[in-house]
XYZ file of C-alpha atoms in Angstrom:
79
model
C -283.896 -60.362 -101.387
C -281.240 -63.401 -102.205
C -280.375 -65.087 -99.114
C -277.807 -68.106 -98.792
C -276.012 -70.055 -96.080
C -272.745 -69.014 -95.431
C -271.532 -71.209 -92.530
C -267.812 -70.387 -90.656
C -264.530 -71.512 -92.101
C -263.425 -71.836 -88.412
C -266.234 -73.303 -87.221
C -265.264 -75.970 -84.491
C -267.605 -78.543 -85.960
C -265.702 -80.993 -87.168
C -263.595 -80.786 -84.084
C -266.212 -81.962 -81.895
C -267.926 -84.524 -83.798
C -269.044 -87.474 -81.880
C -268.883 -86.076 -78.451
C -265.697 -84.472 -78.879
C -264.852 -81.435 -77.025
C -262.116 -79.142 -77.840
C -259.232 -78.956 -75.610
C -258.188 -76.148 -73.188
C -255.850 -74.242 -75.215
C -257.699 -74.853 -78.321
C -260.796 -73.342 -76.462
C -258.874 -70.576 -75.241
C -256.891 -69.558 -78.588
C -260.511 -70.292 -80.888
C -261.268 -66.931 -83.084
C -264.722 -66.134 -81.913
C -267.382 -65.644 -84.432
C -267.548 -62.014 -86.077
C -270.546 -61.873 -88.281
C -269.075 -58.906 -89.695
C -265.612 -60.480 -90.112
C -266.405 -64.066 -90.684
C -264.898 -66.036 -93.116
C -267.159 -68.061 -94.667
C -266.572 -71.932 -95.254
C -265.266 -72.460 -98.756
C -267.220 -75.893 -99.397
C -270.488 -74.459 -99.723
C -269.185 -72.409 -103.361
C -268.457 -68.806 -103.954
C -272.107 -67.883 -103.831
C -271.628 -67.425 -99.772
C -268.741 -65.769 -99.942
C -270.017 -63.431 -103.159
C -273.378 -62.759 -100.715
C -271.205 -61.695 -97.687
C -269.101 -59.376 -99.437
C -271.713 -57.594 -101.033
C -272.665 -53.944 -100.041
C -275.430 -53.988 -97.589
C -275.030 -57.376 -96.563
C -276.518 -59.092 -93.345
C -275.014 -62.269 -91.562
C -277.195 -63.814 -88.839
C -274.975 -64.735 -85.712
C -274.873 -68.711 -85.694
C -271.369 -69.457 -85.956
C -272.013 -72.946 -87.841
C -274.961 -72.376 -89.060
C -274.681 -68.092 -90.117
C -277.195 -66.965 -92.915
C -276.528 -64.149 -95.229
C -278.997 -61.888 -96.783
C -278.277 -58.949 -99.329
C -282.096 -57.036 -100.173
C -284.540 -55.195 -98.618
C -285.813 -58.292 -96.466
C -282.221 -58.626 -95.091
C -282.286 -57.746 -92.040
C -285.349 -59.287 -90.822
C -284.205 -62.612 -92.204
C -281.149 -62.591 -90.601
C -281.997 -61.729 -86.872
């Protein structure tokens, strides 16, 4: 089993840094978090994004913090 962190590429952290909260339409017009959908955030490498798309792929459902798993220990590591 290969297992790596994938993260969000619209994950609101960085908007809300610091106490920061987003505002009303942002909150309202915010993609929510697909784990089978998800982009994943492009600074972490291609290894994420490799993992995510492969077949038989599981994504754990942490928005920020999503974990992706390809193997027979997949979906127990992702749950």
């Amino acid at each position: 089993t290969v297992m790596g962190y994938a993260s969000w590429d619209r994950s609101p952290y960085e908007e809300t840094l610091n106490g920061a909260r987003l505002d009303d339409k942002a909150r309202r017009t915010w993609p929510p978090f697909d784990p089978a959908t998800a982009g994943t955030y492009r600074g972490f490498g291609l290894l994420n994004q490799f993992l995510v798309q492969a077949p038989g792929a599981r994504r754990s459902a942490h928005p920020d913090a999503s974990m992706v798993a390809v193997g027979p220990l997949a979906e127990t590591l992702t749950e």
